[in-house]
Every structure is written in structure tokens, then in C-alpha cells.
Coordinates of C-alpha atoms and ligand atoms in Angstrom, one line a residue:
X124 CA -39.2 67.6 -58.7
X125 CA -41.1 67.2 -55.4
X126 CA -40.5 69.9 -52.6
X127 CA -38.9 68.5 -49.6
X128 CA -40.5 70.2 -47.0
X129 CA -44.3 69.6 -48.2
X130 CA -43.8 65.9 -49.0
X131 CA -41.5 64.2 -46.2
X132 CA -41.4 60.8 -45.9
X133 CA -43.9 59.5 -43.4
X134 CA -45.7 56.2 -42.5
X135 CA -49.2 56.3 -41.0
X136 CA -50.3 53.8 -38.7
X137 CA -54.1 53.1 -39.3
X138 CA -56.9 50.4 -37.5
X139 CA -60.0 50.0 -40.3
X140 CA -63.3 49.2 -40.0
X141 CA -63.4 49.6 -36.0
X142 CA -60.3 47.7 -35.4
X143 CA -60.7 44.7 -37.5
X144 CA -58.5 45.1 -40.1
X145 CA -54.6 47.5 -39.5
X146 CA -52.5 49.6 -41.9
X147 CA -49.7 51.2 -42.5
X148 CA -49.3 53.6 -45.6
X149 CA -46.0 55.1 -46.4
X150 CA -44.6 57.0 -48.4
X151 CA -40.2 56.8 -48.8
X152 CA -39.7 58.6 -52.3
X153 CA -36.8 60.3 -50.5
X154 CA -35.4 57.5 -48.4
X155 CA -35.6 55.4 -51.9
X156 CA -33.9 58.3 -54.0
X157 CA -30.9 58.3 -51.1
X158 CA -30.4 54.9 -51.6
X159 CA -30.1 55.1 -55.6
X160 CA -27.7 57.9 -55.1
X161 CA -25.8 56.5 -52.6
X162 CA -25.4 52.9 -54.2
X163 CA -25.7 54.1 -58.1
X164 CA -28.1 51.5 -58.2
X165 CA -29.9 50.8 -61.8
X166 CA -33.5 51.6 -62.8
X167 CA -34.8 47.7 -61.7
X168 CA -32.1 47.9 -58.8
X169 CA -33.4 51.1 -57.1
X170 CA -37.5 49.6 -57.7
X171 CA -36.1 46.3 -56.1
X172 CA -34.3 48.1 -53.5
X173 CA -36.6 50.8 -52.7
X174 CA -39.7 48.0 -52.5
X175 CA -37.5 46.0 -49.9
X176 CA -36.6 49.4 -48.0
X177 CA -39.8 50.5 -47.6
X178 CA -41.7 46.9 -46.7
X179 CA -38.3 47.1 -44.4
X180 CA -39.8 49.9 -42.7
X181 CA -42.8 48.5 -42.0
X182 CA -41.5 45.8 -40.4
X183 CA -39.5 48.3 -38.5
X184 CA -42.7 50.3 -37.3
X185 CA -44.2 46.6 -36.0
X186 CA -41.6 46.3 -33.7
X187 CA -42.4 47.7 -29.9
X188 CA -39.1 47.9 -28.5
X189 CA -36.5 50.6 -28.8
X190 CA -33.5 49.0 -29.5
X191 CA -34.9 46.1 -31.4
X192 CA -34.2 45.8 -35.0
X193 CA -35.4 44.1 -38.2
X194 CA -33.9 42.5 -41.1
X195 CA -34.5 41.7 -44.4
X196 CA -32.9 39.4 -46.3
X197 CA -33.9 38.7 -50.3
X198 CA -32.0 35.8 -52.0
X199 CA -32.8 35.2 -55.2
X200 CA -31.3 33.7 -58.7
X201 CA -31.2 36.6 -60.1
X202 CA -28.3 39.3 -61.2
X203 CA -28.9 41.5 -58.6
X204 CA -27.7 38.8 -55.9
X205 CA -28.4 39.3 -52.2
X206 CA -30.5 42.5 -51.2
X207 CA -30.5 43.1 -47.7
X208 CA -32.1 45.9 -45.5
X209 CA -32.5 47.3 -41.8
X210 CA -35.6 48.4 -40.4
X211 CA -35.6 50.1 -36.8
X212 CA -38.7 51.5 -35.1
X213 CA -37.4 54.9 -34.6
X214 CA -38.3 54.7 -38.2
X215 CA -34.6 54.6 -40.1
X216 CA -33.7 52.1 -42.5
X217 CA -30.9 51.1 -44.5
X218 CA -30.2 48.8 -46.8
X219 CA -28.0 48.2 -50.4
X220 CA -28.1 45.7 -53.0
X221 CA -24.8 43.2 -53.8
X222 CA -25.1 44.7 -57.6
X223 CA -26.3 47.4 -57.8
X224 CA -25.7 48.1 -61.3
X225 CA -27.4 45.3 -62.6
X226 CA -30.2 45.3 -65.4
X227 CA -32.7 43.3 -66.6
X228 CA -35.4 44.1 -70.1
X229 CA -38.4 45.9 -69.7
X230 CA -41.8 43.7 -69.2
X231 CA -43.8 45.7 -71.2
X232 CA -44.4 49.4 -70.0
X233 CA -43.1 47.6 -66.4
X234 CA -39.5 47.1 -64.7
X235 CA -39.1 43.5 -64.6
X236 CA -38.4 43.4 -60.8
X237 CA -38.9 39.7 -60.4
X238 CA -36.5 38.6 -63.5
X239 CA -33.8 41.1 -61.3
X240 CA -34.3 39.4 -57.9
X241 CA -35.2 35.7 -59.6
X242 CA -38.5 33.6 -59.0
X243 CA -36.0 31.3 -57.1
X244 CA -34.7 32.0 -53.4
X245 CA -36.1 32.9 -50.2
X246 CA -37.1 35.7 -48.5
X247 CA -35.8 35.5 -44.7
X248 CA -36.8 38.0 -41.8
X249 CA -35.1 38.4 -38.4
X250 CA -36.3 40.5 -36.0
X251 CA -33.3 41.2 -33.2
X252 CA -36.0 41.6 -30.0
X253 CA -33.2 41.9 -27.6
X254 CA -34.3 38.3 -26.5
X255 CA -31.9 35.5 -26.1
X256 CA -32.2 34.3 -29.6
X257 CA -33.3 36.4 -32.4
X258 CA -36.8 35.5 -34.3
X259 CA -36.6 33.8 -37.7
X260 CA -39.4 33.4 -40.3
X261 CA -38.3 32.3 -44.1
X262 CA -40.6 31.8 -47.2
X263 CA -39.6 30.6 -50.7
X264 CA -40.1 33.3 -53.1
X265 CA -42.8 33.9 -54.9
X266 CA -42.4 36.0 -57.6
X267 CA -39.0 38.2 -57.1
X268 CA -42.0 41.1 -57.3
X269 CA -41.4 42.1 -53.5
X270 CA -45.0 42.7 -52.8
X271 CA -46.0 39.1 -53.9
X272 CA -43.4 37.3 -51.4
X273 CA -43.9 39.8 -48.7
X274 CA -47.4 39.0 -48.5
X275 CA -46.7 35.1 -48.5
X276 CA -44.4 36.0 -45.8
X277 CA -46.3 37.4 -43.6
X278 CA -49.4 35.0 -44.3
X279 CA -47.6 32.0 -44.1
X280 CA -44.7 33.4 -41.2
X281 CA -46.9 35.5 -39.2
X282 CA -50.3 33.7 -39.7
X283 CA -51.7 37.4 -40.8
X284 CA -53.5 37.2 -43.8
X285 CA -51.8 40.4 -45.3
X286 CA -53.0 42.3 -48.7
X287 CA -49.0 43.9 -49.3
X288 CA -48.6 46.8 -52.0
X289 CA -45.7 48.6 -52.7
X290 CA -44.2 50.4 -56.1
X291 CA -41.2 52.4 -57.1
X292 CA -42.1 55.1 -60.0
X293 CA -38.0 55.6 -61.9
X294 CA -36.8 58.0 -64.0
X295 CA -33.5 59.8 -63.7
X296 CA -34.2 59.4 -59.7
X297 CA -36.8 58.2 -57.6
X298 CA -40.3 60.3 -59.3
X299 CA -42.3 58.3 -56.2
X300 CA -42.1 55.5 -53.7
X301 CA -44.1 53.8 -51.0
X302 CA -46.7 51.2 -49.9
X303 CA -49.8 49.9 -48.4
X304 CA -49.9 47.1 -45.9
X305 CA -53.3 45.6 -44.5
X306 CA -53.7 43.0 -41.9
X307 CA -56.3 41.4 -41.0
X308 CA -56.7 41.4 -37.0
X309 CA -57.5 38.2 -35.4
X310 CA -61.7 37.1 -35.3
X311 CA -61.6 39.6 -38.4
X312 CA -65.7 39.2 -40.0
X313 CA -66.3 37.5 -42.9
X314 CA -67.6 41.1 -44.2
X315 CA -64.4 43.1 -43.4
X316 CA -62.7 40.4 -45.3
X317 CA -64.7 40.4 -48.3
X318 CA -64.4 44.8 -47.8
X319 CA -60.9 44.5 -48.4
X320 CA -60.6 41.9 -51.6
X321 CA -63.3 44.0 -52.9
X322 CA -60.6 47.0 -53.0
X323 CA -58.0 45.1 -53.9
X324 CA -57.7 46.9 -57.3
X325 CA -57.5 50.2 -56.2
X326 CA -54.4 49.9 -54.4
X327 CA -52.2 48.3 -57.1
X328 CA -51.0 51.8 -58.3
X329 CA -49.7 52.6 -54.9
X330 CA -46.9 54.7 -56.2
X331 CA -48.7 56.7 -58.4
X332 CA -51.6 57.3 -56.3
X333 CA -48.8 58.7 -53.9
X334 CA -47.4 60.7 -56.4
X335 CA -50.7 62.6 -56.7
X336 CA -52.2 62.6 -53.6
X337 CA -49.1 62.2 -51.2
X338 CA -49.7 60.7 -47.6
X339 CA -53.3 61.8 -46.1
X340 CA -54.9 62.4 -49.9
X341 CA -54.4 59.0 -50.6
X342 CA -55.3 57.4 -47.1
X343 CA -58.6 59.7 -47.9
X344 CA -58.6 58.2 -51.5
X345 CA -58.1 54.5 -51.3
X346 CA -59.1 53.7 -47.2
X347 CA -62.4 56.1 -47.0
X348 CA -64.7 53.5 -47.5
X349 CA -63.1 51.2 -44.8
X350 CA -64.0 53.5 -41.9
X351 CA -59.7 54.7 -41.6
X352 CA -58.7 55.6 -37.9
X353 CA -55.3 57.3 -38.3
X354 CA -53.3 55.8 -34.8
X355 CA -50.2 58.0 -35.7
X356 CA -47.8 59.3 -38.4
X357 CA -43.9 59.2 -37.9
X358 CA -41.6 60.1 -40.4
X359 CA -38.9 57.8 -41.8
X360 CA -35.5 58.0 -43.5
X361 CA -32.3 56.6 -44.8
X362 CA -30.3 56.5 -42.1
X363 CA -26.9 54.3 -41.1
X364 CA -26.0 55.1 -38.3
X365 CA -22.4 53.6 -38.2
X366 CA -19.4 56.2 -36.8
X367 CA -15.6 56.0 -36.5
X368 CA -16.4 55.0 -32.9
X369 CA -18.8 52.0 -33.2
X370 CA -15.7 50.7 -35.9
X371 CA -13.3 51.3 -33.4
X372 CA -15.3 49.0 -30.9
X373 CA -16.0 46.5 -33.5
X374 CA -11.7 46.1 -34.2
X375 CA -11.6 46.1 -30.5
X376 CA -13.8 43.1 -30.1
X377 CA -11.5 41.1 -33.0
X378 CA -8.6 41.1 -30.3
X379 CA -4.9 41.8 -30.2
X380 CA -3.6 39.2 -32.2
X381 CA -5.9 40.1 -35.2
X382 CA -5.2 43.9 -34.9
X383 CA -1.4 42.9 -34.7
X384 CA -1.8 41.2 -37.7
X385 CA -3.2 43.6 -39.4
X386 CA -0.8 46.3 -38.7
X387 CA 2.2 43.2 -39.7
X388 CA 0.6 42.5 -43.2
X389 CA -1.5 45.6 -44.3
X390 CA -0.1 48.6 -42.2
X391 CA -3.3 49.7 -41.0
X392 CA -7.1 48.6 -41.7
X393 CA -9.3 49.9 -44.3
X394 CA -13.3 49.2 -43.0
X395 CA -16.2 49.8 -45.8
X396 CA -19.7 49.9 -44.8
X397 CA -22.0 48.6 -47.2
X398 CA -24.9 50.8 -46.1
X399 CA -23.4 54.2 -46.3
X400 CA -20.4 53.2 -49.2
X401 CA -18.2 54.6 -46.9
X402 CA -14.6 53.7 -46.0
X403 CA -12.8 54.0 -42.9
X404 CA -8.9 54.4 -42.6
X405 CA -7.0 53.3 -39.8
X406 CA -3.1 53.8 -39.9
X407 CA -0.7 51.4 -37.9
X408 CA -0.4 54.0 -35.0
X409 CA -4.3 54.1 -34.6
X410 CA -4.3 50.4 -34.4
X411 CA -1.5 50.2 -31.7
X412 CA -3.9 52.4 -29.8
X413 CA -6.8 50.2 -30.1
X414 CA -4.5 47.3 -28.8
X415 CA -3.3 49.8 -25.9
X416 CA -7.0 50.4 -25.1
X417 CA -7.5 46.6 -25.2
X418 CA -4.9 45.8 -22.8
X419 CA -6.1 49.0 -20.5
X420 CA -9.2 47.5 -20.5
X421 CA -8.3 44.0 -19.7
X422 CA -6.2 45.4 -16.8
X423 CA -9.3 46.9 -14.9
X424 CA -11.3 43.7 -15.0
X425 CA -8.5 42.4 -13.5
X426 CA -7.9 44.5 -10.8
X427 CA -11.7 44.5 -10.4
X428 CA -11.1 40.7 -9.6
Ligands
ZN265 ZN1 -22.5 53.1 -42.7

């Protein structure tokens, strides 16, 4: 078993090669064992969970702005249904999987990742950047493998040509997890290009390499060669977020009529959040508060008029 404290979950922000090329290298064995034991996901559910959690906080460390979020949305044929995850650059992410118990066959030595998530489907991104509208960008699927149709997204999507590996070791729980991202930068030389396919092989076994060298062994193992400048390293985590009071404002916002309704047919209101698995209880009498605070609130914008 890994020791907490010596191996935390960190990402580390990297330009190669004198800023032509980027990278991000993480490492998310925790945040991926949280979500198996949270969600009781199966062997191919917590690879194809924890691969979308940690691309998913990636994405998240991309992002500039405090408040803005990303999510990530995989919908494929397979049994495992929908998988969706949120990435925010404060470096928490969350995410669960519509069945978590599902299970494919081995491929071989391999969890069969792309059989659980199906070769059909999309992959969607949407990045909340506190604009107007959010940003959208959607790719077919490529394999169900993760890695594969993040890559395609962000080639195709983003226009960055995007070299995208990421593994989940399994056994009881989580042995390893995490990933290696490089981009290329813009006006990126024909030799920095050919650098990187060159090395393409030694970064297939992310999670392994993670597993024995953890965070700045393996930068020093597989990115030596490409001149690494390490920008920063933040650590990351499974982390929800939701409280009784956000809940509260959410009934709020459904109105008086609803919450009335609610109280008439069901005697309260039960909410689940699929991130955490948890459920909050509301009774009747908690309700008629929320529609109380409602009508207090609606009062004072209209004596404010
Ligand atoms: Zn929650």
C-alpha cells in the first residue's frame, strides 16, 4: 500500500524543449481509489473512470479562471452508459459512472476499457468560462480507450496536436493512476515534433512508470531528454463540493408551487448527489421554510421597487 503523505496526488505543469512543446504529468492514484470506493465501481469501471478523472483534471488545470469549470462527458454503446466528470482549476474533480458495477472480459493481460465505454458515442467537453455561453467541442469516439479519443479531441477540437497517455493499474483498489499530456505549442519545429513521436513508446506504461518512480522520478525518467522546465506542481483531489446549503438554494430556485407540491405528494424531498452518493432529507416543515424564505425574499425586491 502507498503511504499517503510521501505520494500525494499532484500535477506538474511543464514547457519542453524551450517552450515548444507543454506538459502536464499527474499522478491521481488517490483521487482514483476515492472514486472506486465511493461509487463501488468495478475493475474496468474504476480504469474507465479514473482515466476520465484524471484527463478531467487536466482539462481543469488549462483553465485560467477561478470559478470556471470543465466537463466531461463520455457516451458510449457500451454497459457502462454515460461517464461524466468535473474538472475545476483549484485542482478538484469529481465525477461517477451511470453503472458502476458493470464488467466486461479481459483483453488479454489488459482491462478491456474500450468494450466497457463502446467504440460508438461521442466524447463532448464544456468548459463553463463564466462567458455568456459556455464552450462546446465534441468528437466521435475513437476507441472507448480514453486516451485514444482524448487525443482526437483535443487534435481535432482544440487544433493541438496532442500525444494523450493515461492508465489505471487495479487490483483490490487503485495500485496506481495518472497521465501524461503533451501539446505541441504553435510554430512547434519539425525537430521537436519528430523529438516527441520518437518517445512515443516510452510513455505508454504511464501508470506503472508512476507506480515506481512517482511524480518528479518519472518527469526525470520519461521527459529528460526533451529539455523539461517544471512551471509548477499543484496537488489535486476528489472533491464535491455540494452542502445542505447549495441544495437548499437549488429547491429555492424550483419555486413555491413545486416545493408545495412536494410537501402535498411526498412529505418532504429526498435529493441524491451523484458525485458524492449522498442523500439529503428534507421533511415537510423544512420545505415550508424554504417557501417562507422564498416569499421573504420576493418581499424585499419588492420593497426595493
Ligand atoms: Zn456531492
Amino acid at each position: 500500500m502507498q503511504n499517503d503523505m510521501l505520494y500525494p496526488d499532484r500535477l506538474m505543469r511543464l514547457s519542453l524543449m524551450g517552450g515548444e512543446a507543454r506538459a502536464f504529468l499527474i499522478e491521481s492514484t488517490h483521487l482514483t481509489e476515492r472514486a472506486r470506493s465511493l461509487h463501488s465501481t468495478s475493475k474496468t469501471a474504476t480504469a474507465a473512470l479514473g482515466r476520465t478523472l484524471t484527463l478531467t483534471s487536466i482539462l481543469g488545470a488549462m483553465l485560467k479562471g477561478e470559478d470556471e469549470s470543465v466537463t466531461v462527458r463520455l457516451d458510449g454503446d457500451g454497459p457502462a452508459g454515460v461517464i461524466l466528470c468535473v474538472g475545476k482549476p483549484d485542482g478538484s474533480v469529481k465525477g461517477f459512472v451511470s453503472h458502476p458495477g458493470a464488467e466486461v472480459a479481459r483483453r488479454g493481460e489488459k482491462l478491456d476499457v474500450g468494450a466497457l465505454v463502446g467504440h460508438n458515442g461521442t466524447l463532448t467537453v464544456i468548459k463553463d468560462l463564466r462567458l455568456k455561453e459556455p464552450y462546446i467541442g465534441q468528437v466521435p469516439l475513437v476507441s472507448g480507450e480514453i486516451g485514444e479519443d482524448f487525443a482526437m479531441y483535443f487534435t481535432s477540437s482544440e487544433q493541438t496536436p496532442s500525444l494523450v497517455s493515461v492508465g489505471v493499474l487495479v487490483a483490490d483498489r487503485v495500485v496506481s493512476s495518472g497521465a501524461l499530456v503533451i501539446q505541441l505549442m504553435p510554430g512547434a519545429s519539425e525537430a521537436a515534433i519528430q523529438s516527441i513521436e520518437n518517445s512515443a513508446g516510452m510513455f505508454m506504461d504511464i501508470s506503472k512508470t508512476l507506480l515506481e518512480y512517482h511524480l518528479e522520478g518519472t518527469c526525470e525518467q520519461l521527459l529528460t531528454h526533451l529539455e523539461p522546465e517544471i512551471l509548477d506542481t499543484v496537488p489535486v483531489a476528489y472533491r464535491c463540493g455540494c452542502t445542505r446549503q447549495k441544495v437548499e438554494t437549488m429547491l429555492m430556485s424550483l419555486g413555491e408551487n413545486e416545493l408545495n407540491d412536494m410537501i402535498k405528494t411526498q412529505n418532504g424531498a429526498e435529493v441524491d448527489c451523484h458525485f458524492c452518493n449522498t442523500r439529503q432529507r428534507f421533511t415537510a416543515e423544512e420545505l415550508k421554510n424554504l417557501i417562507a424564505r422564498i416569499k421573504e425574499k420576493q418581499n424585499t425586491i419588492s420593497d426595493a421597487k
